[in-house]
């Protein structure tokens, strides 16, 4: 059976490895949930999130040549306010800019032209800011 990307199915964790978990799908095919697609947090030990024989809900990411199926448990259970362990996520506080005040938020540009204009402005300011240290590097080369 061919799975279309975006389909959410339930499967059973068949094998756990250091790089992910193989999940047995309802039609008997096996897919891989890569370790980066297990939980919305950084996973160092996959066994803290999955166990062999566990029924999991997974999202089909792709089905490649040879029938390889790429799956994601993280995207299938995506609830932005919840983490895998049931705790609510806390947003990081904004870092204060120089002077102890938080940096002002810029409104996101909406059209391509506005995005390009914003990129060019940011790029030019970074380039002009790096020029102030040029005299120090030139004197070292001599």
mmCIF file of N, CA and C in Angstrom:
data_model
loop_
_atom_site.group_PDB
_atom_site.id
_atom_site.type_symbol
_atom_site.label_atom_id
_atom_site.label_comp_id
_atom_site.label_asym_id
_atom_site.label_seq_id
_atom_site.Cartn_x
_atom_site.Cartn_y
_atom_site.Cartn_z
ATOM 1 N N UNK A 1 0.845 -1.185 0.000
ATOM 2 C CA UNK A 1 0.000 0.000 0.000
ATOM 3 C C UNK A 1 0.887 1.244 0.000
ATOM 4 N N UNK A 2 0.541 2.208 -0.802
ATOM 5 C CA UNK A 2 1.300 3.452 -0.853
ATOM 6 C C UNK A 2 0.649 4.466 0.086
ATOM 7 N N UNK A 3 1.460 5.052 0.931
ATOM 8 C CA UNK A 3 0.975 6.076 1.849
ATOM 9 C C UNK A 3 1.265 7.440 1.261
ATOM 10 N N UNK A 4 0.327 8.341 1.397
ATOM 11 C CA UNK A 4 0.552 9.700 0.924
ATOM 12 C C UNK A 4 1.122 10.531 2.069
ATOM 13 N N UNK A 5 2.068 11.409 1.782
ATOM 14 C CA UNK A 5 2.634 12.257 2.831
ATOM 15 C C UNK A 5 1.547 13.078 3.509
ATOM 16 N N UNK A 6 1.622 13.137 4.836
ATOM 17 C CA UNK A 6 0.643 13.874 5.614
ATOM 18 C C UNK A 6 -0.395 12.984 6.269
ATOM 19 N N UNK A 7 -0.471 11.715 5.831
ATOM 20 C CA UNK A 7 -1.422 10.775 6.410
ATOM 21 C C UNK A 7 -0.997 10.420 7.831
ATOM 22 N N UNK A 8 -1.952 10.396 8.752
ATOM 23 C CA UNK A 8 -1.663 10.007 10.130
ATOM 24 C C UNK A 8 -2.260 8.626 10.363
ATOM 25 N N UNK A 9 -1.416 7.697 10.812
ATOM 26 C CA UNK A 9 -1.836 6.319 11.067
ATOM 27 C C UNK A 9 -1.315 5.882 12.427
ATOM 28 N N UNK A 10 -1.891 4.792 12.928
ATOM 29 C CA UNK A 10 -1.395 4.210 14.171
ATOM 30 C C UNK A 10 -0.566 2.995 13.820
ATOM 31 N N UNK A 11 0.522 2.814 14.545
ATOM 32 C CA UNK A 11 1.389 1.676 14.334
ATOM 33 C C UNK A 11 1.940 1.189 15.655
ATOM 34 N N UNK A 12 2.677 0.092 15.587
ATOM 35 C CA UNK A 12 3.270 -0.497 16.781
ATOM 36 C C UNK A 12 4.779 -0.433 16.660
ATOM 37 N N UNK A 13 5.431 0.032 17.710
ATOM 38 C CA UNK A 13 6.893 0.111 17.717
ATOM 39 C C UNK A 13 7.430 -1.313 17.696
ATOM 40 N N UNK A 14 8.179 -1.625 16.647
ATOM 41 C CA UNK A 14 8.710 -2.974 16.448
ATOM 42 C C UNK A 14 10.122 -3.099 17.027
ATOM 43 N N UNK A 15 11.003 -2.158 16.648
ATOM 44 C CA UNK A 15 12.397 -2.195 17.076
ATOM 45 C C UNK A 15 12.867 -0.788 17.374
ATOM 46 N N UNK A 16 13.688 -0.650 18.422
ATOM 47 C CA UNK A 16 14.279 0.644 18.761
ATOM 48 C C UNK A 16 15.782 0.547 18.553
ATOM 49 N N UNK A 17 16.328 1.539 17.848
ATOM 50 C CA UNK A 17 17.774 1.607 17.618
ATOM 51 C C UNK A 17 18.283 2.934 18.160
ATOM 52 N N UNK A 18 19.558 3.175 18.034
ATOM 53 C CA UNK A 18 20.152 4.422 18.492
ATOM 54 C C UNK A 18 19.761 5.609 17.637
ATOM 55 N N UNK A 19 19.333 5.375 16.392
ATOM 56 C CA UNK A 19 19.002 6.475 15.488
ATOM 57 C C UNK A 19 17.507 6.638 15.254
ATOM 58 N N UNK A 20 16.690 5.755 15.833
ATOM 59 C CA UNK A 20 15.248 5.888 15.647
ATOM 60 C C UNK A 20 14.511 4.623 16.028
ATOM 61 N N UNK A 21 13.263 4.556 15.593
ATOM 62 C CA UNK A 21 12.427 3.398 15.901
ATOM 63 C C UNK A 21 11.710 2.941 14.641
ATOM 64 N N UNK A 22 11.662 1.626 14.457
ATOM 65 C CA UNK A 22 10.928 1.051 13.348
ATOM 66 C C UNK A 22 9.517 0.750 13.823
ATOM 67 N N UNK A 23 8.539 1.235 13.054
ATOM 68 C CA UNK A 23 7.135 1.106 13.435
ATOM 69 C C UNK A 23 6.424 0.236 12.408
ATOM 70 N N UNK A 24 5.708 -0.767 12.907
ATOM 71 C CA UNK A 24 4.919 -1.654 12.062
ATOM 72 C C UNK A 24 3.570 -0.989 11.809
ATOM 73 N N UNK A 25 3.266 -0.744 10.538
ATOM 74 C CA UNK A 25 2.030 -0.060 10.145
ATOM 75 C C UNK A 25 0.899 -1.072 9.962
ATOM 76 N N UNK A 26 -0.357 -0.609 9.917
ATOM 77 C CA UNK A 26 -1.502 -1.527 9.845
ATOM 78 C C UNK A 26 -1.466 -2.528 8.692
ATOM 79 N N UNK A 27 -0.887 -2.159 7.556
ATOM 80 C CA UNK A 27 -0.878 -3.075 6.411
ATOM 81 C C UNK A 27 0.328 -4.018 6.408
ATOM 82 N N UNK A 28 1.127 -3.991 7.476
ATOM 83 C CA UNK A 28 2.267 -4.898 7.577
ATOM 84 C C UNK A 28 3.584 -4.293 7.140
ATOM 85 N N UNK A 29 3.578 -3.103 6.558
ATOM 86 C CA UNK A 29 4.824 -2.442 6.169
ATOM 87 C C UNK A 29 5.475 -1.823 7.399
ATOM 88 N N UNK A 30 6.771 -1.577 7.290
ATOM 89 C CA UNK A 30 7.519 -0.976 8.382
ATOM 90 C C UNK A 30 8.065 0.372 7.944
ATOM 91 N N UNK A 31 7.977 1.355 8.841
ATOM 92 C CA UNK A 31 8.518 2.680 8.573
ATOM 93 C C UNK A 31 9.455 3.086 9.695
ATOM 94 N N UNK A 32 10.273 4.093 9.444
ATOM 95 C CA UNK A 32 11.249 4.563 10.421
ATOM 96 C C UNK A 32 10.858 5.928 10.961
ATOM 97 N N UNK A 33 10.840 6.035 12.285
ATOM 98 C CA UNK A 33 10.710 7.324 12.952
ATOM 99 C C UNK A 33 12.129 7.690 13.381
ATOM 100 N N UNK A 34 12.731 8.670 12.714
ATOM 101 C CA UNK A 34 14.082 9.095 13.061
ATOM 102 C C UNK A 34 14.068 9.715 14.454
ATOM 103 N N UNK A 35 15.173 9.639 15.166
ATOM 104 C CA UNK A 35 15.250 10.150 16.537
ATOM 105 C C UNK A 35 14.871 11.627 16.628
ATOM 106 N N UNK A 36 15.123 12.383 15.561
ATOM 107 C CA UNK A 36 14.773 13.805 15.566
ATOM 108 C C UNK A 36 13.268 14.026 15.407
ATOM 109 N N UNK A 37 12.537 12.980 15.038
ATOM 110 C CA UNK A 37 11.094 13.090 14.827
ATOM 111 C C UNK A 37 10.293 12.372 15.917
ATOM 112 N N UNK A 38 10.944 12.032 17.039
ATOM 113 C CA UNK A 38 10.261 11.322 18.115
ATOM 114 C C UNK A 38 9.474 12.265 19.007
ATOM 115 N N UNK A 39 10.083 13.359 19.411
ATOM 116 C CA UNK A 39 9.455 14.272 20.367
ATOM 117 C C UNK A 39 9.792 15.710 19.994
ATOM 118 N N UNK A 40 9.003 16.667 20.495
ATOM 119 C CA UNK A 40 9.272 18.073 20.182
ATOM 120 C C UNK A 40 10.481 18.633 20.927
ATOM 121 N N UNK A 41 11.061 17.850 21.812
ATOM 122 C CA UNK A 41 12.252 18.273 22.538
ATOM 123 C C UNK A 41 13.449 17.497 22.016
ATOM 124 N N UNK A 42 14.656 17.892 22.419
ATOM 125 C CA UNK A 42 15.871 17.192 22.018
ATOM 126 C C UNK A 42 15.890 15.815 22.681
ATOM 127 N N UNK A 43 16.061 14.770 21.888
ATOM 128 C CA UNK A 43 16.025 13.401 22.397
ATOM 129 C C UNK A 43 17.435 12.835 22.410
ATOM 130 N N UNK A 44 17.924 12.468 23.600
ATOM 131 C CA UNK A 44 19.219 11.813 23.701
ATOM 132 C C UNK A 44 19.051 10.310 23.844
ATOM 133 N N UNK A 45 18.023 9.891 24.574
ATOM 134 C CA UNK A 45 17.729 8.475 24.753
ATOM 135 C C UNK A 45 16.311 8.217 24.283
ATOM 136 N N UNK A 46 16.186 7.544 23.152
ATOM 137 C CA UNK A 46 14.875 7.312 22.547
ATOM 138 C C UNK A 46 13.989 6.438 23.429
ATOM 139 N N UNK A 47 14.617 5.612 24.251
ATOM 140 C CA UNK A 47 13.851 4.700 25.115
ATOM 141 C C UNK A 47 13.092 5.435 26.219
ATOM 142 N N UNK A 48 13.406 6.690 26.439
ATOM 143 C CA UNK A 48 12.640 7.479 27.409
ATOM 144 C C UNK A 48 11.306 7.918 26.829
ATOM 145 N N UNK A 49 11.168 7.821 25.501
ATOM 146 C CA UNK A 49 9.956 8.271 24.824
ATOM 147 C C UNK A 49 9.143 7.126 24.227
ATOM 148 N N UNK A 50 9.815 6.067 23.795
ATOM 149 C CA UNK A 50 9.137 4.945 23.144
ATOM 150 C C UNK A 50 9.596 3.624 23.746
ATOM 151 N N UNK A 51 8.704 2.635 23.702
ATOM 152 C CA UNK A 51 9.060 1.281 24.119
ATOM 153 C C UNK A 51 8.595 0.319 23.038
ATOM 154 N N UNK A 52 9.261 -0.811 22.924
ATOM 155 C CA UNK A 52 8.879 -1.806 21.933
ATOM 156 C C UNK A 52 7.504 -2.357 22.288
ATOM 157 N N UNK A 53 6.640 -2.482 21.298
ATOM 158 C CA UNK A 53 5.284 -2.963 21.503
ATOM 159 C C UNK A 53 4.268 -1.855 21.744
ATOM 160 N N UNK A 54 4.754 -0.629 21.939
ATOM 161 C CA UNK A 54 3.875 0.514 22.193
ATOM 162 C C UNK A 54 3.136 0.906 20.912
ATOM 163 N N UNK A 55 1.861 1.246 21.038
ATOM 164 C CA UNK A 55 1.084 1.749 19.909
ATOM 165 C C UNK A 55 1.281 3.260 19.849
ATOM 166 N N UNK A 56 1.689 3.750 18.674
ATOM 167 C CA UNK A 56 1.953 5.177 18.510
ATOM 168 C C UNK A 56 1.232 5.709 17.290
ATOM 169 N N UNK A 57 0.890 6.983 17.353
ATOM 170 C CA UNK A 57 0.308 7.690 16.220
ATOM 171 C C UNK A 57 1.468 8.353 15.491
ATOM 172 N N UNK A 58 1.565 8.113 14.178
ATOM 173 C CA UNK A 58 2.657 8.671 13.382
ATOM 174 C C UNK A 58 2.117 9.326 12.127
ATOM 175 N N UNK A 59 2.875 10.300 11.638
ATOM 176 C CA UNK A 59 2.536 10.990 10.392
ATOM 177 C C UNK A 59 3.508 10.530 9.323
ATOM 178 N N UNK A 60 2.995 10.215 8.152
ATOM 179 C CA UNK A 60 3.840 9.795 7.037
ATOM 180 C C UNK A 60 4.484 11.035 6.439
ATOM 181 N N UNK A 61 5.823 11.063 6.438
ATOM 182 C CA UNK A 61 6.554 12.188 5.859
ATOM 183 C C UNK A 61 6.825 11.949 4.380
ATOM 184 N N UNK A 62 7.254 10.724 4.059
ATOM 185 C CA UNK A 62 7.523 10.398 2.657
ATOM 186 C C UNK A 62 7.601 8.894 2.494
ATOM 187 N N UNK A 63 7.437 8.464 1.257
ATOM 188 C CA UNK A 63 7.639 7.064 0.915
ATOM 189 C C UNK A 63 8.575 7.057 -0.274
ATOM 190 N N UNK A 64 9.798 6.637 -0.023
ATOM 191 C CA UNK A 64 10.826 6.697 -1.050
ATOM 192 C C UNK A 64 10.897 5.458 -1.902
ATOM 193 N N UNK A 65 11.905 5.452 -2.752
ATOM 194 C CA UNK A 65 12.126 4.302 -3.627
ATOM 195 C C UNK A 65 12.449 3.083 -2.781
ATOM 196 N N UNK A 66 12.016 1.941 -3.222
ATOM 197 C CA UNK A 66 12.248 0.717 -2.476
ATOM 198 C C UNK A 66 11.256 0.553 -1.329
ATOM 199 N N UNK A 67 10.269 1.447 -1.241
ATOM 200 C CA UNK A 67 9.242 1.319 -0.218
ATOM 201 C C UNK A 67 9.616 1.850 1.143
ATOM 202 N N UNK A 68 10.732 2.569 1.253
ATOM 203 C CA UNK A 68 11.132 3.118 2.549
ATOM 204 C C UNK A 68 10.154 4.206 2.967
ATOM 205 N N UNK A 69 9.620 4.060 4.171
ATOM 206 C CA UNK A 69 8.627 5.014 4.660
ATOM 207 C C UNK A 69 9.233 5.800 5.810
ATOM 208 N N UNK A 70 9.207 7.113 5.688
ATOM 209 C CA UNK A 70 9.716 8.004 6.727
ATOM 210 C C UNK A 70 8.527 8.515 7.531
ATOM 211 N N UNK A 71 8.615 8.375 8.869
ATOM 212 C CA UNK A 71 7.503 8.717 9.757
ATOM 213 C C UNK A 71 7.919 9.743 10.792
ATOM 214 N N UNK A 72 6.916 10.403 11.390
ATOM 215 C CA UNK A 72 7.173 11.370 12.454
ATOM 216 C C UNK A 72 6.109 11.234 13.540
ATOM 217 N N UNK A 73 6.534 10.900 14.749
ATOM 218 C CA UNK A 73 5.623 10.883 15.898
ATOM 219 C C UNK A 73 5.448 12.309 16.407
ATOM 220 N N UNK A 74 6.497 13.122 16.278
ATOM 221 C CA UNK A 74 6.461 14.513 16.751
ATOM 222 C C UNK A 74 5.393 15.313 16.012
ATOM 223 N N UNK A 75 5.349 15.193 14.700
ATOM 224 C CA UNK A 75 4.388 15.962 13.907
ATOM 225 C C UNK A 75 2.970 15.403 14.028
ATOM 226 N N UNK A 76 2.831 14.105 14.276
ATOM 227 C CA UNK A 76 1.505 13.515 14.432
ATOM 228 C C UNK A 76 0.849 13.971 15.721
ATOM 229 N N UNK A 77 1.657 14.230 16.720
ATOM 230 C CA UNK A 77 1.137 14.637 18.025
ATOM 231 C C UNK A 77 1.405 16.106 18.282
ATOM 232 N N UNK A 78 1.485 16.900 17.224
ATOM 233 C CA UNK A 78 1.843 18.309 17.362
ATOM 234 C C UNK A 78 0.723 19.083 18.046
ATOM 235 N N UNK A 79 1.021 19.522 19.219
ATOM 236 C CA UNK A 79 0.168 20.453 19.961
ATOM 237 C C UNK A 79 1.150 21.481 20.490
ATOM 238 N N UNK A 80 1.196 22.699 19.940
ATOM 239 C CA UNK A 80 2.254 23.638 20.268
ATOM 240 C C UNK A 80 2.377 23.965 21.751
ATOM 241 N N UNK A 81 1.324 23.798 22.516
ATOM 242 C CA UNK A 81 1.396 24.160 23.929
ATOM 243 C C UNK A 81 1.842 22.991 24.806
ATOM 244 N N UNK A 82 1.930 21.778 24.254
ATOM 245 C CA UNK A 82 2.264 20.601 25.060
ATOM 246 C C UNK A 82 3.569 19.979 24.603
ATOM 247 N N UNK A 83 4.320 19.468 25.553
ATOM 248 C CA UNK A 83 5.527 18.730 25.240
ATOM 249 C C UNK A 83 5.209 17.247 25.331
ATOM 250 N N UNK A 84 6.162 16.409 24.990
ATOM 251 C CA UNK A 84 5.952 14.970 25.002
ATOM 252 C C UNK A 84 5.685 14.439 26.410
ATOM 253 N N UNK A 85 6.240 15.065 27.429
ATOM 254 C CA UNK A 85 6.044 14.585 28.792
ATOM 255 C C UNK A 85 4.805 15.179 29.452
ATOM 256 N N UNK A 86 3.986 15.915 28.686
ATOM 257 C CA UNK A 86 2.735 16.437 29.204
ATOM 258 C C UNK A 86 2.843 17.821 29.818
ATOM 259 N N UNK A 87 4.042 18.302 30.033
ATOM 260 C CA UNK A 87 4.227 19.632 30.609
ATOM 261 C C UNK A 87 4.003 20.685 29.534
ATOM 262 N N UNK A 88 3.570 21.848 29.952
ATOM 263 C CA UNK A 88 3.421 22.932 28.990
ATOM 264 C C UNK A 88 4.768 23.585 28.765
ATOM 265 N N UNK A 89 5.003 24.006 27.530
ATOM 266 C CA UNK A 89 6.274 24.643 27.210
ATOM 267 C C UNK A 89 6.302 26.068 27.730
ATOM 268 N N UNK A 90 7.446 26.462 28.187
ATOM 269 C CA UNK A 90 7.648 27.827 28.632
ATOM 270 C C UNK A 90 8.438 28.549 27.557
ATOM 271 N N UNK A 91 7.990 29.729 27.180
ATOM 272 C CA UNK A 91 8.737 30.523 26.203
ATOM 273 C C UNK A 91 9.944 31.129 26.875
ATOM 274 N N UNK A 92 11.032 31.172 26.143
ATOM 275 C CA UNK A 92 12.233 31.808 26.681
ATOM 276 C C UNK A 92 12.005 33.304 26.785
ATOM 277 N N UNK A 93 12.460 33.892 27.871
ATOM 278 C CA UNK A 93 12.346 35.349 27.939
ATOM 279 C C UNK A 93 13.265 35.976 26.901
ATOM 280 N N UNK A 94 12.852 37.107 26.383
ATOM 281 C CA UNK A 94 13.679 37.788 25.389
ATOM 282 C C UNK A 94 14.922 38.337 26.061
ATOM 283 N N UNK A 95 16.036 38.212 25.360
ATOM 284 C CA UNK A 95 17.282 38.758 25.898
ATOM 285 C C UNK A 95 17.263 40.264 25.766
ATOM 286 N N UNK A 96 17.682 40.935 26.802
ATOM 287 C CA UNK A 96 17.712 42.387 26.682
ATOM 288 C C UNK A 96 18.824 42.821 25.740
ATOM 289 N N UNK A 97 18.553 43.851 25.001
ATOM 290 C CA UNK A 97 19.566 44.429 24.124
ATOM 291 C C UNK A 97 20.493 45.294 24.970
ATOM 292 N N UNK A 98 21.428 45.927 24.334
ATOM 293 C CA UNK A 98 22.343 46.805 25.055
ATOM 294 C C UNK A 98 21.543 47.858 25.807
ATOM 295 N N UNK A 99 21.896 48.107 27.031
ATOM 296 C CA UNK A 99 21.192 49.098 27.829
ATOM 297 C C UNK A 99 20.137 48.471 28.722
ATOM 298 N N UNK A 100 19.975 47.117 28.659
ATOM 299 C CA UNK A 100 19.048 46.437 29.530
ATOM 300 C C UNK A 100 17.605 46.415 29.065
ATOM 301 N N UNK A 101 17.327 47.014 27.907
ATOM 302 C CA UNK A 101 15.953 47.003 27.412
ATOM 303 C C UNK A 101 15.802 45.893 26.374
ATOM 304 N N UNK A 102 14.625 45.238 26.319
ATOM 305 C CA UNK A 102 14.435 44.232 25.273
ATOM 306 C C UNK A 102 14.438 44.879 23.898
ATOM 307 N N UNK A 103 14.970 44.160 22.938
ATOM 308 C CA UNK A 103 15.014 44.667 21.571
ATOM 309 C C UNK A 103 13.596 44.802 21.030
ATOM 310 N N UNK A 104 13.310 45.869 20.324
ATOM 311 C CA UNK A 104 11.956 46.025 19.776
ATOM 312 C C UNK A 104 11.697 44.963 18.717
ATOM 313 N N UNK A 105 10.477 44.464 18.701
ATOM 314 C CA UNK A 105 10.105 43.470 17.692
ATOM 315 C C UNK A 105 9.768 44.174 16.399
ATOM 316 N N UNK A 106 10.278 43.608 15.324
ATOM 317 C CA UNK A 106 9.966 44.159 14.011
ATOM 318 C C UNK A 106 8.746 43.446 13.466
ATOM 319 N N UNK A 107 7.915 44.191 12.790
ATOM 320 C CA UNK A 107 6.777 43.573 12.118
ATOM 321 C C UNK A 107 7.320 42.773 10.943
ATOM 322 N N UNK A 108 6.814 41.569 10.782
ATOM 323 C CA UNK A 108 7.274 40.724 9.688
ATOM 324 C C UNK A 108 6.770 41.271 8.362
ATOM 325 N N UNK A 109 7.654 41.421 7.379
ATOM 326 C CA UNK A 109 7.210 41.885 6.065
ATOM 327 C C UNK A 109 6.319 40.826 5.424
ATOM 328 N N UNK A 110 5.349 41.285 4.658
ATOM 329 C CA UNK A 110 4.379 40.351 4.116
ATOM 330 C C UNK A 110 4.648 39.972 2.671
ATOM 331 N N UNK A 111 5.029 40.902 1.834
ATOM 332 C CA UNK A 111 5.244 40.562 0.437
ATOM 333 C C UNK A 111 6.726 40.253 0.203
ATOM 334 N N UNK A 112 6.996 39.639 -0.939
ATOM 335 C CA UNK A 112 8.366 39.309 -1.296
ATOM 336 C C UNK A 112 9.233 40.556 -1.374
ATOM 337 N N UNK A 113 8.705 41.619 -1.962
ATOM 338 C CA UNK A 113 9.469 42.855 -2.109
ATOM 339 C C UNK A 113 9.847 43.430 -0.741
ATOM 340 N N UNK A 114 8.891 43.373 0.212
ATOM 341 C CA UNK A 114 9.178 43.877 1.558
ATOM 342 C C UNK A 114 10.225 43.017 2.254
ATOM 343 N N UNK A 115 10.129 41.696 2.056
ATOM 344 C CA UNK A 115 11.120 40.793 2.648
ATOM 345 C C UNK A 115 12.503 41.054 2.061
ATOM 346 N N UNK A 116 12.561 41.259 0.745
ATOM 347 C CA UNK A 116 13.832 41.536 0.088
ATOM 348 C C UNK A 116 14.414 42.853 0.570
ATOM 349 N N UNK A 117 13.576 43.871 0.689
ATOM 350 C CA UNK A 117 14.023 45.172 1.167
ATOM 351 C C UNK A 117 14.570 45.059 2.594
ATOM 352 N N UNK A 118 13.878 44.286 3.451
ATOM 353 C CA UNK A 118 14.328 44.093 4.833
ATOM 354 C C UNK A 118 15.653 43.338 4.869
ATOM 355 N N UNK A 119 15.786 42.318 4.025
ATOM 356 C CA UNK A 119 17.032 41.556 3.956
ATOM 357 C C UNK A 119 18.197 42.444 3.534
ATOM 358 N N UNK A 120 17.977 43.253 2.523
ATOM 359 C CA UNK A 120 19.037 44.141 2.041
ATOM 360 C C UNK A 120 19.442 45.148 3.115
ATOM 361 N N UNK A 121 18.465 45.686 3.831
ATOM 362 C CA UNK A 121 18.771 46.647 4.896
ATOM 363 C C UNK A 121 19.579 45.979 6.009
ATOM 364 N N UNK A 122 19.169 44.772 6.413
ATOM 365 C CA UNK A 122 19.902 44.046 7.451
ATOM 366 C C UNK A 122 21.311 43.710 6.983
ATOM 367 N N UNK A 123 21.411 43.261 5.750
ATOM 368 C CA UNK A 123 22.706 42.888 5.196
ATOM 369 C C UNK A 123 23.651 44.092 5.139
ATOM 370 N N UNK A 124 23.154 45.222 4.659
ATOM 371 C CA UNK A 124 23.986 46.419 4.570
ATOM 372 C C UNK A 124 24.444 46.890 5.949
ATOM 373 N N UNK A 125 23.579 46.801 6.941
ATOM 374 C CA UNK A 125 23.976 47.241 8.282
ATOM 375 C C UNK A 125 25.039 46.310 8.857
ATOM 376 N N UNK A 126 24.950 45.009 8.572
ATOM 377 C CA UNK A 126 25.965 44.074 9.058
ATOM 378 C C UNK A 126 27.300 44.319 8.367
ATOM 379 N N UNK A 127 27.249 44.575 7.063
ATOM 380 C CA UNK A 127 28.478 44.817 6.310
ATOM 381 C C UNK A 127 29.143 46.101 6.788
ATOM 382 N N UNK A 128 28.364 47.154 6.981
ATOM 383 C CA UNK A 128 28.961 48.418 7.419
ATOM 384 C C UNK A 128 29.490 48.298 8.849
ATOM 385 N N UNK A 129 28.850 47.472 9.665
ATOM 386 C CA UNK A 129 29.322 47.270 11.034
ATOM 387 C C UNK A 129 30.617 46.487 11.089
ATOM 388 N N UNK A 130 30.826 45.590 10.134
ATOM 389 C CA UNK A 130 32.057 44.800 10.144
ATOM 390 C C UNK A 130 33.251 45.620 9.655
ATOM 391 N N UNK A 131 33.005 46.709 8.940
ATOM 392 C CA UNK A 131 34.093 47.543 8.424
ATOM 393 C C UNK A 131 34.860 48.271 9.492
ATOM 394 N N UNK A 132 34.274 48.466 10.669
ATOM 395 C CA UNK A 132 34.964 49.207 11.717
ATOM 396 C C UNK A 132 36.150 48.434 12.286
ATOM 397 N N UNK A 133 36.183 47.114 12.069
ATOM 398 C CA UNK A 133 37.288 46.314 12.589
ATOM 399 C C UNK A 133 38.315 45.974 11.515
ATOM 400 N N UNK A 134 38.104 46.458 10.306
ATOM 401 C CA UNK A 134 38.984 46.134 9.202
ATOM 402 C C UNK A 134 40.410 46.625 9.429
ATOM 403 N N UNK A 135 40.562 47.806 10.008
ATOM 404 C CA UNK A 135 41.900 48.365 10.199
ATOM 405 C C UNK A 135 42.724 47.484 11.137
ATOM 406 N N UNK A 136 42.106 46.801 12.058
ATOM 407 C CA UNK A 136 42.845 45.929 12.987
ATOM 408 C C UNK A 136 43.373 44.698 12.270
ATOM 409 N N UNK A 137 42.606 44.130 11.384
ATOM 410 C CA UNK A 137 43.058 42.925 10.689
ATOM 411 C C UNK A 137 44.112 43.256 9.649
ATOM 412 N N UNK A 138 44.043 44.417 9.030
ATOM 413 C CA UNK A 138 45.044 44.794 8.050
ATOM 414 C C UNK A 138 46.414 44.980 8.705
ATOM 415 N N UNK A 139 46.426 45.544 9.911
ATOM 416 C CA UNK A 139 47.711 45.801 10.559
ATOM 417 C C UNK A 139 48.359 44.488 11.013
ATOM 418 N N UNK A 140 47.614 43.458 11.251
ATOM 419 C CA UNK A 140 48.183 42.169 11.667
ATOM 420 C C UNK A 140 48.830 41.424 10.523
ATOM 421 N N UNK A 141 48.369 41.668 9.315
ATOM 422 C CA UNK A 141 48.883 40.941 8.160
ATOM 423 C C UNK A 141 50.282 41.387 7.770
ATOM 424 N N UNK A 142 50.671 42.544 8.196
ATOM 425 C CA UNK A 142 51.975 43.090 7.776
ATOM 426 C C UNK A 142 53.116 42.457 8.481
#
